[in-house]
mmCIF file of C-alpha atoms in Angstrom:
data_model
loop_
_atom_site.group_PDB
_atom_site.id
_atom_site.type_symbol
_atom_site.label_atom_id
_atom_site.label_comp_id
_atom_site.label_asym_id
_atom_site.label_seq_id
_atom_site.Cartn_x
_atom_site.Cartn_y
_atom_site.Cartn_z
ATOM 1 C CA MET K 1 92.460 101.029 187.902
ATOM 2 C CA THR K 2 94.864 98.174 187.270
ATOM 3 C CA LEU K 3 98.507 98.972 186.626
ATOM 4 C CA GLN K 4 101.163 96.639 185.319
ATOM 5 C CA GLU K 5 103.117 94.303 187.615
ATOM 6 C CA TYR K 6 104.550 97.318 189.384
ATOM 7 C CA ALA K 7 105.338 100.965 188.820
ATOM 8 C CA VAL K 8 107.461 103.621 190.473
ATOM 9 C CA ALA K 9 105.983 106.556 192.371
ATOM 10 C CA THR K 10 106.956 109.473 194.563
ATOM 11 C CA PHE K 11 104.777 110.198 197.596
ATOM 12 C CA ARG K 12 104.728 111.698 201.052
ATOM 13 C CA ARG K 13 102.744 111.330 204.236
ATOM 14 C CA GLY K 14 101.676 114.619 205.760
ATOM 15 C CA ALA K 15 104.478 117.169 205.798
ATOM 16 C CA GLU K 16 107.314 114.657 205.442
ATOM 17 C CA THR K 17 109.841 114.779 202.594
ATOM 18 C CA PRO K 18 108.683 113.010 199.408
ATOM 19 C CA ARG K 19 110.014 109.463 199.063
ATOM 20 C CA ALA K 20 110.477 107.100 196.143
ATOM 21 C CA GLY K 21 108.058 104.210 196.255
ATOM 22 C CA LEU K 22 107.011 100.939 194.677
ATOM 23 C CA ALA K 23 103.411 101.065 193.433
ATOM 24 C CA ILE K 24 101.156 98.054 192.948
ATOM 25 C CA ASP K 25 97.717 98.992 191.650
ATOM 26 C CA GLU K 26 96.683 102.004 193.763
ATOM 27 C CA ARG K 27 98.930 101.172 196.725
ATOM 28 C CA VAL K 28 102.432 102.409 197.388
ATOM 29 C CA ALA K 29 105.281 101.739 199.836
ATOM 30 C CA ALA K 30 108.549 103.586 200.345
ATOM 31 C CA LEU K 31 111.565 101.849 198.844
ATOM 32 C CA ASP K 32 113.491 102.578 202.035
ATOM 33 C CA ASP K 33 110.887 100.615 204.011
ATOM 34 C CA LEU K 34 111.053 97.669 201.627
ATOM 35 C CA VAL K 35 114.746 97.287 200.853
ATOM 36 C CA ARG K 36 115.497 95.089 203.847
ATOM 37 C CA ILE K 37 113.492 92.259 202.278
ATOM 38 C CA CYS K 38 115.446 92.268 198.990
ATOM 39 C CA PRO K 39 118.981 90.974 198.269
ATOM 40 C CA ALA K 40 121.876 93.097 199.533
ATOM 41 C CA THR K 41 123.066 94.024 196.037
ATOM 42 C CA SER K 42 119.614 95.360 195.198
ATOM 43 C CA ARG K 43 119.393 97.103 198.554
ATOM 44 C CA GLU K 44 122.470 99.166 197.782
ATOM 45 C CA ARG K 45 120.996 100.316 194.473
ATOM 46 C CA LEU K 46 117.671 101.461 195.911
ATOM 47 C CA ALA K 47 118.202 102.717 199.462
ATOM 48 C CA GLY K 48 118.030 106.473 199.936
ATOM 49 C CA LYS K 49 117.426 107.173 196.253
ATOM 50 C CA SER K 50 114.868 109.472 194.666
ATOM 51 C CA VAL K 51 113.266 108.369 191.395
ATOM 52 C CA LEU K 52 115.405 110.915 189.531
ATOM 53 C CA GLU K 53 118.508 109.362 191.119
ATOM 54 C CA LEU K 54 117.351 105.864 190.151
ATOM 55 C CA LEU K 55 116.997 107.040 186.554
ATOM 56 C CA GLN K 56 120.679 108.014 186.417
ATOM 57 C CA ASN K 57 121.511 104.297 186.304
ATOM 58 C CA TRP K 58 118.174 102.939 185.213
ATOM 59 C CA ASP K 59 119.199 99.493 183.980
ATOM 60 C CA SER K 60 120.752 98.709 187.346
ATOM 61 C CA ALA K 61 117.810 100.210 189.244
ATOM 62 C CA LEU K 62 115.326 98.269 187.122
ATOM 63 C CA GLU K 63 116.994 94.964 187.985
ATOM 64 C CA ALA K 64 116.914 95.884 191.661
ATOM 65 C CA LEU K 65 113.252 96.901 191.462
ATOM 66 C CA GLY K 66 112.438 93.566 189.851
ATOM 67 C CA ASN K 67 114.183 91.734 192.678
ATOM 68 C CA LEU K 68 112.293 93.830 195.193
ATOM 69 C CA ARG K 69 108.925 93.194 193.555
ATOM 70 C CA ALA K 70 109.614 89.445 193.579
ATOM 71 C CA ALA K 71 110.100 89.629 197.354
ATOM 72 C CA VAL K 72 106.823 91.490 197.998
ATOM 73 C CA ASN K 73 104.116 89.101 199.166
ATOM 74 C CA GLU K 74 100.666 89.759 200.566
ATOM 75 C CA ALA K 75 101.997 90.094 204.117
ATOM 76 C CA VAL K 76 104.456 92.790 203.028
ATOM 77 C CA ILE K 77 101.661 94.620 201.236
ATOM 78 C CA GLN K 78 99.512 94.549 204.380
ATOM 79 C CA ASP K 79 102.360 95.813 206.591
ATOM 80 C CA HIS K 80 103.974 98.489 204.391
ATOM 81 C CA PHE K 81 101.728 99.621 201.557
ATOM 82 C CA HIS K 82 99.373 102.605 201.695
ATOM 83 C CA GLU K 83 96.342 103.296 199.549
ATOM 84 C CA PHE K 84 96.907 106.243 197.221
ATOM 85 C CA ALA K 85 94.039 108.022 198.986
ATOM 86 C CA GLU K 86 95.922 107.826 202.311
ATOM 87 C CA VAL K 87 99.028 109.691 201.108
ATOM 88 C CA VAL K 88 99.995 112.612 198.886
ATOM 89 C CA ILE K 89 100.992 111.341 195.441
ATOM 90 C CA CYS K 90 103.680 113.607 193.990
ATOM 91 C CA PRO K 91 104.915 113.763 190.387
ATOM 92 C CA PRO K 92 106.705 110.430 189.847
ATOM 93 C CA VAL K 93 109.976 112.112 188.821
ATOM 94 C CA ASP K 94 110.650 114.911 191.247
ATOM 95 C CA LEU K 95 111.754 116.815 189.167
ATOM 96 C CA PRO K 96 112.885 116.398 185.550
ATOM 97 C CA HIS K 97 115.631 118.675 184.283
ATOM 98 C CA GLN K 98 113.918 119.272 180.940
ATOM 99 C CA ILE K 99 110.403 119.044 179.508
ATOM 100 C CA PHE K 100 109.856 118.748 175.760
ATOM 101 C CA CYS K 101 106.401 118.900 174.168
ATOM 102 C CA THR K 102 105.464 117.781 170.666
ATOM 103 C CA GLY K 103 102.611 119.829 169.224
ATOM 104 C CA ALA K 104 100.017 119.047 166.553
ATOM 105 C CA ASN K 105 100.960 115.375 166.611
ATOM 106 C CA TYR K 106 97.653 113.486 166.344
ATOM 107 C CA ARG K 107 96.192 113.192 162.867
ATOM 108 C CA LYS K 108 92.493 113.457 163.726
ATOM 109 C CA HIS K 109 93.167 116.267 166.200
ATOM 110 C CA VAL K 110 94.918 118.418 163.590
ATOM 111 C CA VAL K 111 92.310 117.650 160.933
ATOM 112 C CA ASP K 112 89.508 118.629 163.335
ATOM 113 C CA LEU K 113 91.303 121.871 164.234
ATOM 114 C CA THR K 114 91.701 122.676 160.543
ATOM 115 C CA LEU K 115 87.940 122.381 160.083
ATOM 116 C CA ASP K 116 87.096 124.127 163.357
ATOM 117 C CA MET K 117 89.249 127.127 162.429
ATOM 118 C CA GLY K 118 88.330 127.143 158.754
ATOM 119 C CA VAL K 119 91.963 127.054 157.688
ATOM 120 C CA GLY K 120 92.693 125.898 154.131
ATOM 121 C CA PRO K 121 92.161 126.715 150.454
ATOM 122 C CA GLU K 122 89.174 128.901 149.608
ATOM 123 C CA GLY K 123 86.158 127.413 147.887
ATOM 124 C CA LEU K 124 86.218 123.999 149.580
ATOM 125 C CA ASP K 125 83.148 122.632 151.308
ATOM 126 C CA ALA K 126 83.483 120.716 154.605
ATOM 127 C CA VAL K 127 84.093 117.392 152.860
ATOM 128 C CA GLY K 128 86.727 118.875 150.565
ATOM 129 C CA LEU K 129 88.427 120.716 153.416
ATOM 130 C CA ARG K 130 88.611 117.534 155.493
ATOM 131 C CA ARG K 131 90.096 115.608 152.568
ATOM 132 C CA TRP K 132 92.640 118.400 151.996
ATOM 133 C CA ALA K 133 93.614 118.381 155.710
ATOM 134 C CA GLU K 134 93.940 114.586 155.775
ATOM 135 C CA ASN K 135 96.179 114.622 152.718
ATOM 136 C CA MET K 136 98.286 117.373 154.276
ATOM 137 C CA MET K 137 98.767 115.305 157.461
ATOM 138 C CA ASP K 138 99.707 112.212 155.449
ATOM 139 C CA GLU K 139 102.287 114.246 153.540
ATOM 140 C CA ARG K 140 103.598 115.707 156.796
ATOM 141 C CA ALA K 141 103.979 112.223 158.298
ATOM 142 C CA ALA K 142 105.904 111.045 155.239
ATOM 143 C CA THR K 143 108.222 114.022 154.689
ATOM 144 C CA GLY K 144 107.915 116.407 157.657
ATOM 145 C CA GLU K 145 109.387 116.688 161.146
ATOM 146 C CA PRO K 146 107.916 116.949 164.648
ATOM 147 C CA TYR K 147 107.126 120.393 166.040
ATOM 148 C CA VAL K 148 108.653 120.649 169.524
ATOM 149 C CA PHE K 149 108.710 123.313 172.236
ATOM 150 C CA THR K 150 109.722 123.326 175.906
ATOM 151 C CA LYS K 151 107.750 123.900 179.068
ATOM 152 C CA PRO K 152 108.997 125.222 182.454
ATOM 153 C CA VAL K 153 109.612 122.599 185.134
ATOM 154 C CA SER K 154 107.538 124.773 187.498
ATOM 155 C CA THR K 155 104.403 123.717 185.578
ATOM 156 C CA ILE K 156 104.605 120.180 186.993
ATOM 157 C CA ALA K 157 101.946 119.149 189.493
ATOM 158 C CA GLY K 158 100.736 115.893 190.990
ATOM 159 C CA ALA K 159 98.079 113.645 189.489
ATOM 160 C CA TYR K 160 95.486 114.601 192.114
ATOM 161 C CA ASP K 161 96.436 118.226 192.764
ATOM 162 C CA ALA K 162 93.832 120.923 192.220
ATOM 163 C CA LEU K 163 94.348 122.974 189.061
ATOM 164 C CA VAL K 164 94.111 126.684 189.828
ATOM 165 C CA LEU K 165 92.479 128.223 186.774
ATOM 166 C CA PRO K 166 93.315 131.599 185.264
ATOM 167 C CA PRO K 167 90.509 134.020 184.308
ATOM 168 C CA ALA K 168 87.928 132.507 181.958
ATOM 169 C CA ASP K 169 88.939 134.755 179.069
ATOM 170 C CA GLU K 170 92.262 132.874 178.861
ATOM 171 C CA LYS K 171 90.242 129.800 177.762
ATOM 172 C CA PRO K 172 92.091 127.130 179.797
ATOM 173 C CA ASP K 173 92.066 123.853 177.868
ATOM 174 C CA TRP K 174 93.040 120.222 178.442
ATOM 175 C CA GLU K 175 95.484 118.060 176.466
ATOM 176 C CA LEU K 176 95.852 114.508 177.768
ATOM 177 C CA GLU K 177 99.124 112.965 176.551
ATOM 178 C CA VAL K 178 101.449 109.996 176.885
ATOM 179 C CA GLY K 179 104.549 111.131 178.775
ATOM 180 C CA VAL K 180 107.883 109.489 177.950
ATOM 181 C CA VAL K 181 110.583 109.496 180.645
ATOM 182 C CA ILE K 182 114.176 109.196 179.459
ATOM 183 C CA GLY K 183 116.413 106.638 181.163
ATOM 184 C CA ARG K 184 119.641 106.974 179.186
ATOM 185 C CA SER K 185 121.447 110.094 177.972
ATOM 186 C CA GLY K 186 121.958 110.687 174.309
ATOM 187 C CA ARG K 187 122.557 113.142 171.496
ATOM 188 C CA ASN K 188 121.843 112.501 167.800
ATOM 189 C CA ILE K 189 120.008 109.311 168.700
ATOM 190 C CA SER K 190 118.983 107.235 165.713
ATOM 191 C CA ARG K 191 115.363 106.266 165.228
ATOM 192 C CA THR K 192 116.270 102.588 165.448
ATOM 193 C CA ASP K 193 117.997 103.068 168.819
ATOM 194 C CA ALA K 194 115.563 105.613 170.257
ATOM 195 C CA MET K 195 113.370 103.303 172.320
ATOM 196 C CA SER K 196 116.369 101.926 174.220
ATOM 197 C CA HIS K 197 116.649 105.392 175.813
ATOM 198 C CA VAL K 198 113.115 105.210 177.261
ATOM 199 C CA ALA K 199 112.824 104.360 180.964
ATOM 200 C CA GLY K 200 109.064 104.347 181.066
ATOM 201 C CA TYR K 201 105.749 106.070 180.524
ATOM 202 C CA ALA K 202 103.393 108.257 182.539
ATOM 203 C CA ILE K 203 100.241 110.318 182.117
ATOM 204 C CA VAL K 204 100.657 114.051 181.492
ATOM 205 C CA ASN K 205 98.146 116.800 180.750
ATOM 206 C CA ASP K 206 99.534 119.774 178.827
ATOM 207 C CA VAL K 207 97.096 122.431 180.072
ATOM 208 C CA THR K 208 96.959 125.446 177.754
ATOM 209 C CA SER K 209 95.490 128.954 177.867
ATOM 210 C CA ARG K 210 94.188 129.105 174.306
ATOM 211 C CA SER K 211 93.656 132.857 174.114
ATOM 212 C CA LEU K 212 97.296 133.493 175.069
ATOM 213 C CA ILE K 213 98.846 131.485 172.224
ATOM 214 C CA ALA K 214 98.764 134.135 169.501
ATOM 215 C CA ARG K 215 100.873 137.277 169.890
ATOM 216 C CA THR K 216 98.745 140.184 168.732
ATOM 217 C CA ASP K 217 101.135 142.967 169.764
ATOM 218 C CA TYR K 218 103.590 142.006 167.033
ATOM 219 C CA LYS K 219 102.166 139.333 164.759
ATOM 220 C CA GLN K 220 105.529 138.386 163.301
ATOM 221 C CA LEU K 221 106.294 136.768 166.659
ATOM 222 C CA GLY K 222 103.604 134.175 165.924
ATOM 223 C CA THR K 223 102.834 131.924 168.899
ATOM 224 C CA ASP K 224 103.760 132.359 172.564
ATOM 225 C CA TRP K 225 103.865 128.916 174.140
ATOM 226 C CA PHE K 226 105.592 130.250 177.263
ATOM 227 C CA ARG K 227 102.664 132.292 178.506
ATOM 228 C CA ALA K 228 100.043 129.919 177.076
ATOM 229 C CA LYS K 229 101.453 126.740 178.635
ATOM 230 C CA GLY K 230 103.934 127.862 181.298
ATOM 231 C CA GLN K 231 101.771 128.665 184.310
ATOM 232 C CA PRO K 232 102.192 126.779 187.621
ATOM 233 C CA GLY K 233 100.189 123.565 187.675
ATOM 234 C CA TYR K 234 99.847 123.413 183.891
ATOM 235 C CA LEU K 235 101.405 119.937 183.669
ATOM 236 C CA PRO K 236 99.791 117.327 185.931
ATOM 237 C CA PHE K 237 102.234 114.398 185.822
ATOM 238 C CA GLY K 238 101.679 110.850 187.055
ATOM 239 C CA PRO K 239 100.496 109.250 189.278
ATOM 240 C CA VAL K 240 103.193 106.696 188.454
ATOM 241 C CA LEU K 241 106.063 105.908 186.127
ATOM 242 C CA THR K 242 105.397 102.560 184.442
ATOM 243 C CA PRO K 243 108.640 100.882 183.279
ATOM 244 C CA ALA K 244 108.871 100.507 179.519
ATOM 245 C CA GLN K 245 109.265 96.727 179.812
ATOM 246 C CA PHE K 246 105.565 96.515 180.753
ATOM 247 C CA ILE K 247 104.384 98.456 177.685
ATOM 248 C CA SER K 248 105.059 96.184 174.734
ATOM 249 C CA ASN K 249 103.876 98.735 172.174
ATOM 250 C CA PRO K 250 103.198 102.347 173.232
ATOM 251 C CA CYS K 251 101.077 102.793 170.082
ATOM 252 C CA ASP K 252 98.554 100.454 171.731
ATOM 253 C CA LEU K 253 98.038 102.806 174.677
ATOM 254 C CA HIS K 254 94.547 104.274 174.838
ATOM 255 C CA LEU K 255 93.857 107.788 176.115
ATOM 256 C CA LYS K 256 90.542 108.902 177.602
ATOM 257 C CA LEU K 257 89.699 112.197 179.298
ATOM 258 C CA SER K 258 86.377 113.232 180.780
ATOM 259 C CA ILE K 259 85.044 116.461 182.254
ATOM 260 C CA ASN K 260 82.400 115.949 184.942
ATOM 261 C CA GLY K 261 81.853 112.429 183.660
ATOM 262 C CA LYS K 262 81.444 113.398 179.975
ATOM 263 C CA VAL K 263 84.072 111.831 177.716
ATOM 264 C CA MET K 264 85.893 114.495 175.672
ATOM 265 C CA GLN K 265 88.973 112.638 174.432
ATOM 266 C CA ASP K 266 88.961 108.935 173.525
ATOM 267 C CA GLU K 267 91.744 107.886 171.168
ATOM 268 C CA ALA K 268 94.610 105.448 170.659
ATOM 269 C CA ALA K 269 98.231 106.585 170.615
ATOM 270 C CA ALA K 270 98.458 104.940 167.199
ATOM 271 C CA ASP K 271 96.948 108.160 165.770
ATOM 272 C CA MET K 272 100.284 109.953 166.375
ATOM 273 C CA ILE K 273 101.706 111.517 163.226
ATOM 274 C CA PHE K 274 105.285 111.119 164.498
ATOM 275 C CA ASP K 275 105.807 108.148 166.796
ATOM 276 C CA ILE K 276 107.960 108.233 169.914
ATOM 277 C CA SER K 277 111.136 107.078 168.167
ATOM 278 C CA ARG K 278 110.847 109.871 165.602
ATOM 279 C CA GLN K 279 110.304 112.418 168.368
ATOM 280 C CA ILE K 280 113.395 111.240 170.264
ATOM 281 C CA GLU K 281 115.437 111.295 167.061
ATOM 282 C CA TYR K 282 114.352 114.875 166.341
ATOM 283 C CA ILE K 283 114.736 116.261 169.872
ATOM 284 C CA SER K 284 118.175 114.705 170.366
ATOM 285 C CA ARG K 285 119.379 116.286 167.136
ATOM 286 C CA TYR K 286 119.164 119.697 168.823
ATOM 287 C CA ALA K 287 119.322 118.949 172.556
ATOM 288 C CA LEU K 288 121.109 116.573 174.916
ATOM 289 C CA LEU K 289 118.549 114.227 176.414
ATOM 290 C CA MET K 290 119.289 113.340 180.032
ATOM 291 C CA PRO K 291 117.902 110.714 182.434
ATOM 292 C CA GLY K 292 114.645 111.921 183.940
ATOM 293 C CA ASP K 293 113.779 114.234 181.049
ATOM 294 C CA LEU K 294 110.110 114.216 180.101
ATOM 295 C CA ILE K 295 108.708 114.205 176.569
ATOM 296 C CA CYS K 296 105.009 115.029 176.160
ATOM 297 C CA THR K 297 104.093 113.323 172.910
ATOM 298 C CA GLY K 298 101.004 115.223 171.724
ATOM 299 C CA SER K 299 97.300 115.159 172.445
ATOM 300 C CA PRO K 300 94.477 113.441 170.542
ATOM 301 C CA ALA K 301 91.282 114.969 169.194
ATOM 302 C CA GLY K 302 88.725 116.369 171.601
ATOM 303 C CA ASN K 303 90.300 119.436 173.200
ATOM 304 C CA GLY K 304 88.123 122.254 174.502
ATOM 305 C CA THR K 305 88.819 124.231 171.342
ATOM 306 C CA HIS K 306 86.898 121.642 169.343
ATOM 307 C CA TYR K 307 83.857 121.835 171.639
ATOM 308 C CA ASN K 308 84.186 125.573 172.345
ATOM 309 C CA ARG K 309 84.038 124.529 175.980
ATOM 310 C CA PHE K 310 86.900 125.350 178.328
ATOM 311 C CA LEU K 311 87.777 124.497 181.924
ATOM 312 C CA GLN K 312 85.725 126.178 184.642
ATOM 313 C CA PRO K 313 85.909 126.265 188.450
ATOM 314 C CA GLY K 314 84.114 123.212 189.808
ATOM 315 C CA ASP K 315 85.040 120.959 186.885
ATOM 316 C CA LEU K 316 86.468 117.521 187.646
ATOM 317 C CA MET K 317 88.941 116.433 184.981
ATOM 318 C CA VAL K 318 89.741 112.707 184.868
ATOM 319 C CA GLY K 319 92.468 111.452 182.530
ATOM 320 C CA GLU K 320 93.220 107.762 181.988
ATOM 321 C CA ILE K 321 95.762 105.933 179.856
ATOM 322 C CA SER K 322 95.741 102.140 179.693
ATOM 323 C CA GLY K 323 98.468 100.688 181.907
ATOM 324 C CA LEU K 324 99.516 104.089 183.283
ATOM 325 C CA GLY K 325 96.758 104.771 185.788
ATOM 326 C CA ARG K 326 94.405 107.697 186.275
ATOM 327 C CA GLN K 327 94.621 111.410 187.061
ATOM 328 C CA THR K 328 91.801 113.124 188.945
ATOM 329 C CA ILE K 329 92.115 116.907 188.831
ATOM 330 C CA PRO K 330 89.579 119.240 190.493
ATOM 331 C CA CYS K 331 89.540 122.711 188.940
ATOM 332 C CA ILE K 332 89.317 125.714 191.261
ATOM 333 C CA ALA K 333 89.213 129.469 190.774
ATOM 334 C CA ARG K 334 92.310 131.535 191.319
ATOM 335 C CA PRO K 335 91.973 133.340 194.673
#
């Protein structure tokens, strides 16, 4: 795995308190251990801060992090940096105040689901149904709005934490996504100004119990995202937060997820129906976005629903996004 010039992480050694760190490839060092080598003005902006605290004044923190990275040479790396495997990598923002998730936001994913579920006008063959679904998604992109829900903060887990699975009949499923971390507060943010509110990007996986989505006790209630997506550990986050300045175009990010070495998702973020700026515009119309907030931007084609294959104890789930690193999640049975 090769990251950008640097990223931000949160980690701990043993039972110690998690600390904000500077990550270079798959090595990390605590900011508090590094600040003495950077200029005094930068030292004041970084010392003793968590990543969430850095995000409260992100522009200033970003300048200080750049100064710090410039001062890190090979000798500093040898003396202060730890391999990811030697420490516990925590969620990079520990913890966001709010989590927003955009559903049904990849064109091919929604078209495949339409065919998998047989939803659409009667009398169409597979080719006609696909064409109908594609036209519907194109119309939605042109005239529609994102579909957004929230997720409890207690779902957040680390990028290498074991995922404790519910019973098999809940059909636990994977959804690899680009996570957007907010670095500047805003309400009613315009689409043209939206990306200036982005601090950076991270990997997220919006784990979902498929059989819990529909409410069958009172069908007028429709879907129940709380119980389907709100269980502890249902949002692996990280391993790092990559500053937005290193991602020239988030549409160029490539997502790949495998289960036990078999690739299940393999898609570019360019397949999003509503891009990140449109999502920020929509969310900020109804909610105040705050520094550290996390937006999960939708998942590409290739979920377990498509394969009729869901997560099982013993599975190893590996999610990768170009420039953002890799998650490695072992799946275990609930005790």
